[in-house]
Structure formats: structure tokens, C-alpha cells
XYZ file of C-alpha atoms in Angstrom:
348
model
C 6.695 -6.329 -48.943
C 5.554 -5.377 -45.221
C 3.215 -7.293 -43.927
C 0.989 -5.628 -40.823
C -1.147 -7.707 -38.184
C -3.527 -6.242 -36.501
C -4.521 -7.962 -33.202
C -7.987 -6.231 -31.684
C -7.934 -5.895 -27.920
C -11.334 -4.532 -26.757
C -10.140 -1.229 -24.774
C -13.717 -0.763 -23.124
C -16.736 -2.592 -22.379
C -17.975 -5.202 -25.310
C -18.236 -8.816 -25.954
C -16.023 -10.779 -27.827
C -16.275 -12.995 -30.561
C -16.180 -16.604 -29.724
C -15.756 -19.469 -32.375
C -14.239 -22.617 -31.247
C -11.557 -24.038 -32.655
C -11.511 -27.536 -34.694
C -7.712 -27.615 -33.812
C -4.494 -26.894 -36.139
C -2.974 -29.963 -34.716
C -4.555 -32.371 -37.198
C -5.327 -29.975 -40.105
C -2.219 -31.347 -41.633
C -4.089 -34.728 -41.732
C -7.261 -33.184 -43.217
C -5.611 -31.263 -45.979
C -2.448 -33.287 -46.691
C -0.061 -32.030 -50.191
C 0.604 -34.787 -52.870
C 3.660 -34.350 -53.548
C 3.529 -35.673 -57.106
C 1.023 -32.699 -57.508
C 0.986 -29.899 -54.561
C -1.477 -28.064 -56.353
C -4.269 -30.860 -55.864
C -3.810 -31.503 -52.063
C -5.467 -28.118 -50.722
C -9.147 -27.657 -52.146
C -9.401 -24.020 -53.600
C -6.175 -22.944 -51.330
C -2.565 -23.243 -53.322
C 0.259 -25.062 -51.399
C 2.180 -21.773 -50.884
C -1.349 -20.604 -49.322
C -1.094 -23.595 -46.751
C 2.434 -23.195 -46.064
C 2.318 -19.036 -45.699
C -0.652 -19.947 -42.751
C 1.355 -22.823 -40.996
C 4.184 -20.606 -41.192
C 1.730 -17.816 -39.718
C 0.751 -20.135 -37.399
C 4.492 -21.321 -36.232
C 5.200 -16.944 -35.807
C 2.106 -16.443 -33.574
C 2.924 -19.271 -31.517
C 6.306 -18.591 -30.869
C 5.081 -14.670 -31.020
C 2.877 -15.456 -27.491
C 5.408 -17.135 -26.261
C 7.333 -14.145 -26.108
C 4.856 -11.840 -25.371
C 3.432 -14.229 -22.443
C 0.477 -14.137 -24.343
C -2.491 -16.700 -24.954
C -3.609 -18.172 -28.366
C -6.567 -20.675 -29.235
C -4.812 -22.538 -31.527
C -4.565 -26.366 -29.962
C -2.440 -28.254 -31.410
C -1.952 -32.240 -30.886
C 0.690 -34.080 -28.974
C 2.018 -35.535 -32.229
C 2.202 -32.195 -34.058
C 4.735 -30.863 -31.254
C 5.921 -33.939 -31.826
C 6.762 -33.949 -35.437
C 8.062 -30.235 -34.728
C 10.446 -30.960 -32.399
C 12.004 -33.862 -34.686
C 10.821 -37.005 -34.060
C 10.594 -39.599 -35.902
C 6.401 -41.220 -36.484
C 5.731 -44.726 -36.845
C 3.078 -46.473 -37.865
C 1.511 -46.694 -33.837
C 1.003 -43.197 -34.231
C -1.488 -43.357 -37.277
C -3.946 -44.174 -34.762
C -3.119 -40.420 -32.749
C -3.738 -39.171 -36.116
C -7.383 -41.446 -37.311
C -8.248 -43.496 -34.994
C -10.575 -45.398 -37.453
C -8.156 -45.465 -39.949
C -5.227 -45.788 -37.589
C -7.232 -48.991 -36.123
C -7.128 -50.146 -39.460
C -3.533 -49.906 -40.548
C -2.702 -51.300 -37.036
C -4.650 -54.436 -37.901
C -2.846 -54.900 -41.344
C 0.531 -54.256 -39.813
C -0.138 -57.151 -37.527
C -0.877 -59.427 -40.698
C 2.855 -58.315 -41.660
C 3.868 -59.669 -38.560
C 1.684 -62.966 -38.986
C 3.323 -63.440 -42.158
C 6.905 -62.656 -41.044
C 6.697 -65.485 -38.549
C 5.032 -67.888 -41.260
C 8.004 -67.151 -43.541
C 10.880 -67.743 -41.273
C 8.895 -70.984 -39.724
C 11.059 -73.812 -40.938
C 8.864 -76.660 -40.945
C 6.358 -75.420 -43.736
C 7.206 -75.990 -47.199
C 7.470 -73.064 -49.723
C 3.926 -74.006 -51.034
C 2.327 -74.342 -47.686
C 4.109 -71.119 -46.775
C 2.172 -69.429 -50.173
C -1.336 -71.374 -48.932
C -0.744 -69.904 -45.541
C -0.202 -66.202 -46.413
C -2.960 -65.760 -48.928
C -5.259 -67.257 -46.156
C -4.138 -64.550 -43.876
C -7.307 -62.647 -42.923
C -8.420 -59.425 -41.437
C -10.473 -59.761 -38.373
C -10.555 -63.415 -39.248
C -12.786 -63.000 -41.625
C -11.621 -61.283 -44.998
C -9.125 -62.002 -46.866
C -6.274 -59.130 -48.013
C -6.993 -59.669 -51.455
C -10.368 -59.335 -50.737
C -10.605 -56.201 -49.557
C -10.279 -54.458 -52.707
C -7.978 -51.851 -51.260
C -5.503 -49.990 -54.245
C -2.177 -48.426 -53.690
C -3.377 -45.006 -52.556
C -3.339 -42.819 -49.686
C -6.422 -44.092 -47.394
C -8.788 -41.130 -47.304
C -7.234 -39.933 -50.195
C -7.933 -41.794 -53.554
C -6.181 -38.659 -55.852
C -3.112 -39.484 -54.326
C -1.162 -42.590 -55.235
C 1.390 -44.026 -53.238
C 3.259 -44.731 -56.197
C 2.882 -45.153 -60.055
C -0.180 -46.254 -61.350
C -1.318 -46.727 -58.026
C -5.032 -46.815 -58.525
C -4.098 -49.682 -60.506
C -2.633 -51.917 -58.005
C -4.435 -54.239 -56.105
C -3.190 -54.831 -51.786
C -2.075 -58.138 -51.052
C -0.612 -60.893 -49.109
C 2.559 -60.465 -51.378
C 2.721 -56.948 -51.215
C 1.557 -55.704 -47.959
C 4.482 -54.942 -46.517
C 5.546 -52.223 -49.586
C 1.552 -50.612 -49.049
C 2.240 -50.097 -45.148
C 5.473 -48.881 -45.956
C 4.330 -46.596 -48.259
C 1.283 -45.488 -46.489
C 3.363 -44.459 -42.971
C 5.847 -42.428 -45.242
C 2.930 -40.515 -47.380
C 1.126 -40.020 -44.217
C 3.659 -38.862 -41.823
C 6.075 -36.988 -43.573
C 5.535 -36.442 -47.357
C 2.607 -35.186 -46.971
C 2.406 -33.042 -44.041
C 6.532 -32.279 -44.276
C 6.297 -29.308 -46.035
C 3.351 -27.590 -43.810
C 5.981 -28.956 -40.704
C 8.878 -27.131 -41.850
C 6.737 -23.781 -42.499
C 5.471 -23.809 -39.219
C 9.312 -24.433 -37.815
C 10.039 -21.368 -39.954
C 7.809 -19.457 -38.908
C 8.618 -20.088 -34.901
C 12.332 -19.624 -35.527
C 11.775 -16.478 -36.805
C 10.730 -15.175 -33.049
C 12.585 -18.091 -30.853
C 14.806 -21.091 -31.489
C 12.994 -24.671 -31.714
C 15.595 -26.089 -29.399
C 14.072 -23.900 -26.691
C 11.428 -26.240 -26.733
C 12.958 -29.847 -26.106
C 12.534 -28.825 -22.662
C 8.947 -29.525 -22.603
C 6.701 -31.625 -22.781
C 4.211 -32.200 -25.526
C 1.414 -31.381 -23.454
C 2.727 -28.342 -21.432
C 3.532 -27.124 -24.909
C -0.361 -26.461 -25.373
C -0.417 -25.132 -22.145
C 2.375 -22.661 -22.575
C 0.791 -21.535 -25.948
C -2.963 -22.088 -25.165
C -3.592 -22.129 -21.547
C -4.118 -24.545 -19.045
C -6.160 -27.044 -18.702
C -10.220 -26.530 -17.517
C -10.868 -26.442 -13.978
C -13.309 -26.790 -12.150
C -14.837 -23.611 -10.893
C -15.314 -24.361 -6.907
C -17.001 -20.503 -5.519
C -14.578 -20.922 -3.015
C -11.465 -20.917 -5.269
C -13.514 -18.441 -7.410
C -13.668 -16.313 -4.226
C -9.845 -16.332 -3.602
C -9.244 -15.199 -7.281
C -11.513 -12.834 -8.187
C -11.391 -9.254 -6.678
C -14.429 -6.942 -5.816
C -14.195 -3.446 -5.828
C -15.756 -0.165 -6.680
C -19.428 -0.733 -4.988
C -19.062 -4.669 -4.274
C -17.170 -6.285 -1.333
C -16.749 -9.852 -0.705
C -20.155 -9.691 0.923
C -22.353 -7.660 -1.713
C -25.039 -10.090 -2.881
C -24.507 -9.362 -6.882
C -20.812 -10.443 -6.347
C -21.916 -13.765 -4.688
C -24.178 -14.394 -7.078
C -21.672 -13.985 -9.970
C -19.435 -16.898 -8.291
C -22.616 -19.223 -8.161
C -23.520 -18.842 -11.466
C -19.957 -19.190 -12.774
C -19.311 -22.372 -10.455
C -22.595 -23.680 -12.016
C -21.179 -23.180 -15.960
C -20.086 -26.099 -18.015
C -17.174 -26.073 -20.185
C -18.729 -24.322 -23.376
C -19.930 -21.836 -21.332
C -16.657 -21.545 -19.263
C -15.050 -20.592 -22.911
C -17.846 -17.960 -23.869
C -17.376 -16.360 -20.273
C -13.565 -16.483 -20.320
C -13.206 -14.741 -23.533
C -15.814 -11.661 -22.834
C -13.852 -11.357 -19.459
C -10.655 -12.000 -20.506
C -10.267 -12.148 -24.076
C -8.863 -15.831 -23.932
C -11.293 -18.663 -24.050
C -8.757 -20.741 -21.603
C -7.212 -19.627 -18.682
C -3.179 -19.350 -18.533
C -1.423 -22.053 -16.946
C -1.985 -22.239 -13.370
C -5.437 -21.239 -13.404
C -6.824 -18.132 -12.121
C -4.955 -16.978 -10.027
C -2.305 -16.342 -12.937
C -3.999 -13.670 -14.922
C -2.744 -10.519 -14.997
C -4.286 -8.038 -13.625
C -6.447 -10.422 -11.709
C -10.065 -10.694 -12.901
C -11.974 -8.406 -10.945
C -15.476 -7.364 -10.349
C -17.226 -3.811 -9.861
C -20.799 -2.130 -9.547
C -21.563 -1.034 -13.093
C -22.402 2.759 -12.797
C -25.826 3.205 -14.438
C -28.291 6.784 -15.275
C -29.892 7.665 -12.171
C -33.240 6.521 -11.628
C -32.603 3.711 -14.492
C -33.996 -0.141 -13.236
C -30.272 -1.891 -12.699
C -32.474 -5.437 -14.577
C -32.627 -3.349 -17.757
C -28.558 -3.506 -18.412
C -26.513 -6.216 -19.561
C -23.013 -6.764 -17.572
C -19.667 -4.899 -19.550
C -16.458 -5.559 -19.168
C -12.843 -3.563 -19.747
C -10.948 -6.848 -21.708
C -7.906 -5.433 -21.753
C -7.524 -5.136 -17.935
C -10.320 -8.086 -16.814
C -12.217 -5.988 -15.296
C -16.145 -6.810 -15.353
C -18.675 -4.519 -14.659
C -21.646 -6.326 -12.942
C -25.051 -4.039 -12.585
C -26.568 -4.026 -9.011
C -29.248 -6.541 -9.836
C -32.003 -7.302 -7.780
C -31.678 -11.597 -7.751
C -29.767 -14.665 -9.221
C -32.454 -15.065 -11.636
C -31.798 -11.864 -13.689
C -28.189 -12.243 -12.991
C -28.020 -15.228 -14.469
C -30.299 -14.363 -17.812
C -28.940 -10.855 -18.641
C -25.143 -12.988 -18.484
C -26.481 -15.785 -20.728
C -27.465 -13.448 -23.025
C -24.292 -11.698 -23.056
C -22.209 -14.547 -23.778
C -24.210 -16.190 -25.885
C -26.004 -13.744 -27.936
C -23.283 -10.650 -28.023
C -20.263 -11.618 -29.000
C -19.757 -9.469 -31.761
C -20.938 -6.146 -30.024
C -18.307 -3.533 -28.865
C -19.887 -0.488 -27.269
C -18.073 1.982 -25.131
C -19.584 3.198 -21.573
């Protein structure tokens, strides 16, 4: 079987498409595999399905890497985490949920309540009993009472163990349900999408390359740095005028203010028209390569400059800005272009 991905690079002037990612790092959590039945954790996609797109995933990542290339695909600190081996507790349910997470937290310190009542010496075995069942979360419901079964919160289809539905959470067994619960929820059912997307890397590089790092400069090595914020003077250090502007024309001025002025959607719609990328590489702007720079778009003779939207060569981040006669128009004909032309390629 050969497989063949096509990556699209716009060539010449157009506008990229720009849909913001929910994040691969937790889509582990939101589509987990029961492993008594793989075929029910992944609505309308087969586990082999999931697995063949983390291991996609794991090859593009490591695939940029390479290539020095950026990808929007922001992962979580605790996914790079699980990658690179280590071992989850139950602290970092909360990373995962933090509702839920809050939750399981709160139980596990019941467990710890009820440690310390059972190795207390001066209670009898009967007062011990009396003062476990009494054991209440947030002070004010009992474990019993919560009506909680033994399956995967979230989750009801899958059961932490036989006839799970079945079982009610107590005092007496609340140690086996937060057992149970950390081992469903961070490795049985998210180990076999982990160990596609570790395939998948070390089919490009080795994983070990990556104990170097840090979770967080992970995601900037794969995704890009972190947002900035757009000063026109650092703008004016970074980004090059040439062919009809200088550092003087009024057009190119006017593109740093309105850039300086954009918030961080709009940062991610203008990055990926320019560049392709909706982040920047690590280290900012002055990092790209080539460097993003600016020109007089060339328009018929005798045309009205206002009339033309701004292009842009992706490939080498090179924006062509039309000579236009204030801020004002500046500003609309770009807001239209990011936010209403993203799927238009045109040559010029």
C-alpha cells in the first residue's frame, strides 16, 4: 500500500484557510477506547481509525520537526508527558477535567480521611465503621449517597470492572473505584492512541530525542511560540519593505498600526494568510524565514488602489499591500481578507 500526503503551499497570492484548533492534546480524554470493547469507545470511527490518525499525528509531528516546519496541532503538557513515559497519578486528572479532576481529588482525600481513621488506635472497630460511613463529601453528602456506580466518570458504557453499572461507590470500597478510575483513565484507555502516536514519531526521529525538553517547549518546537505582543516598533525591526514602500511610505506604517492594534484571533487569521502558520516559530518574528516582508501591490493603470484587496506570496511571506489612500480602507479591505477569504486562491 503507498500512502501519498499532499501538503498545499499557496505558490502565489490567496488566502488561506483558517479553522482553529480544539487541541489533540486532550482528544484522548474525549474519545477514550474501552478496552473490554474497542469498537464502542470512538462514535462512528473504528479503533484502528483512531489509532491510524494518532499515529498520523505522531509522523507529522516528528515530520516538522525535521523539516523545521510548523504544525497547529497543540498538544497538552500531560500528553508530552504520557509520550515521553511518565507515569500519571491521580493529581493529574485535574490537567485532564478540571471539573471532574476536582472531583476525584475530593474523593481521594476521603481515602486519606479514612486511612488515618483506620490506623487511629483509640477507636474501636465499630466506632471505626460509624466513622467511615459518616465520611462526607464537601461536608455535606455522604459516599453512599451519591449514587455514583463503578464506571468510567463521563463514560457510563464503560465499566471499570464486571457488572459495574451494578455496583454502588462507598465508604468500603472507595479506595478499589479511585484505583480503578486513575488506571481506566490514564492508561487503558488512552494507551493504545499513546503508543500509535509514539509509532508514528519514531518512524521519522527517536522519542529519546525528546527527554531533552521540556513539555512546554515541545509545543513550541512543533507549533510555534508563544503570542506576542505586536509593539510597531518590534513590528518595524522585523518586517521588511521593499518594491515601492520604504520604512517611511505611509501604507507600510499603516500596516504596523493596524497589526499592533489586532487581538489574538485576529493575530492567527493574519499569520496564516501571511505566513501560512497561524503561530509564529519560536522566537518570534524575527525567526521566519525569509523574513515577512512588505511591497506595493502592482495594480492596472488608471485602476482606484481602494478597489483591491491586499495578496500575498505564502510560500516566501511576502505581502503585497495596494497603495491605499488612508488607515481606514487599509484597515477594512484587510479585515475582509482575513476574515471573509480564506478559502480563495487566485494568482496575480
Amino acid at each position: 500500500f503507498f500512502f501519498f500526503f499532499f501538503f498545499f503551499f499557496q505558490a502565489e497570492d490567496g488566502i488561506r484557510d483558517v479553522e482553529r484548533s480544539r487541541g489533540l492534546g486532550d482528544v484522548y480524554k474525549r474519545q477514550p477506547i474501552d478496552p473490554a470493547n474497542p469498537e464502542s469507545g470512538i462514535e462512528r470511527m473504528s479503533t484502528s481509525n483512531v489509532c491510524q490518525n494518532f499515529k498520523l499525528a505522531g509522523w507529522l509531528c516528528a515530520r516538522s520537526i525535521m523539516d523545521e516546519r510548523l504544525v497547529d496541532l497543540p498538544f497538552t503538557e500531560l500528553f508530552w508527558e504520557l509520550v515521553l513515559g511518565k507515569r500519571p497519578t491521580l493529581i493529574d486528572m485535574k490537567r485532564l477535567d478540571e471539573k471532574t479532576g476536582r472531583f476525584i481529588l475530593e474523593l481521594d482525600q476521603l481515602r486519606s480521611q479514612k486511612g488515618e481513621i483506620l490506623r487511629a488506635e483509640f477507636f474501636s472497630r465499630e466506632q471505626k465503621k460509624q466513622q467511615i460511613e459518616s465520611l462526607k463529601v464537601n461536608s455535606s453528602v455522604k459516599i453512599a449517597e451519591l449514587g455514583l456506580t463503578f464506571v468510567l466518570p463521563g463514560y457510563d458504557r464503560i465499566e471499570l470492572k464486571k457488572n459495574g453499572k451494578e455496583i454502588l461507590l462507598t465508604a468500603e470500597n472507595l479506595e478499589e473505584y479511585l484505583d480503578l478510575v486513575a488506571v481506566y483513565t490514564l492508561h487503558k484507555t488512552i494507551w493504545q492512541q499513546i503508543q500509535a502516536f509514539k509509532e508514528g514519531f519514531e518512524s521519522v526521529l527517536s522519542i529519546e530525542g525528546l527527554k531533552c525538553f521540556k513539555q512546554e517547549e515541545l509545543e513550541d518546537l512543533v507549533c510555534g511560540g508563544k503570542e506576542e505582543k505586536w509593539e510597531p516598533g518590534m513590528l518595524a525591526d522585523q518586517i521588511m519593505p521593499t518594491q515601492g514602500f520604504d520604512k517611511a511610505s505611509p501604507q507600510y506604517l499603516q500596516l504596523l498600526a493596524y497589526m499592533s492594534k489586532l487581538g489574538l484571533s485576529m493575530q492567527r487569521l493574519f499569520l496564516q494568510y501571511a505566513t501560512g502558520s497561524p503561530r509564529l516559530p519560536y522566537g518570534g518574528f524575527r525567526m521566519l524565514s525569509p523574513k515577512l516582508t512588505v511591497a506595493k501591490r502592482i495594480i492596472p493603470e488608471g485602476a482606484n488602489p481602494d478597489n483591491y484587496l491586499p495578496s500575498v506570496m505564502t510560500c516566501q511571506n511576502f505581502l503585497k499591500v495596494p497603495e491605499y489612500s488612508s488607515y481606514e480602507v487599509l484597515k477594512t479591505k484587510f479585515d475582509y481578507a482575513l476574515k471573509e477569504g480564506q478559502n480563495s486562491f487566485t494568482l496575480s
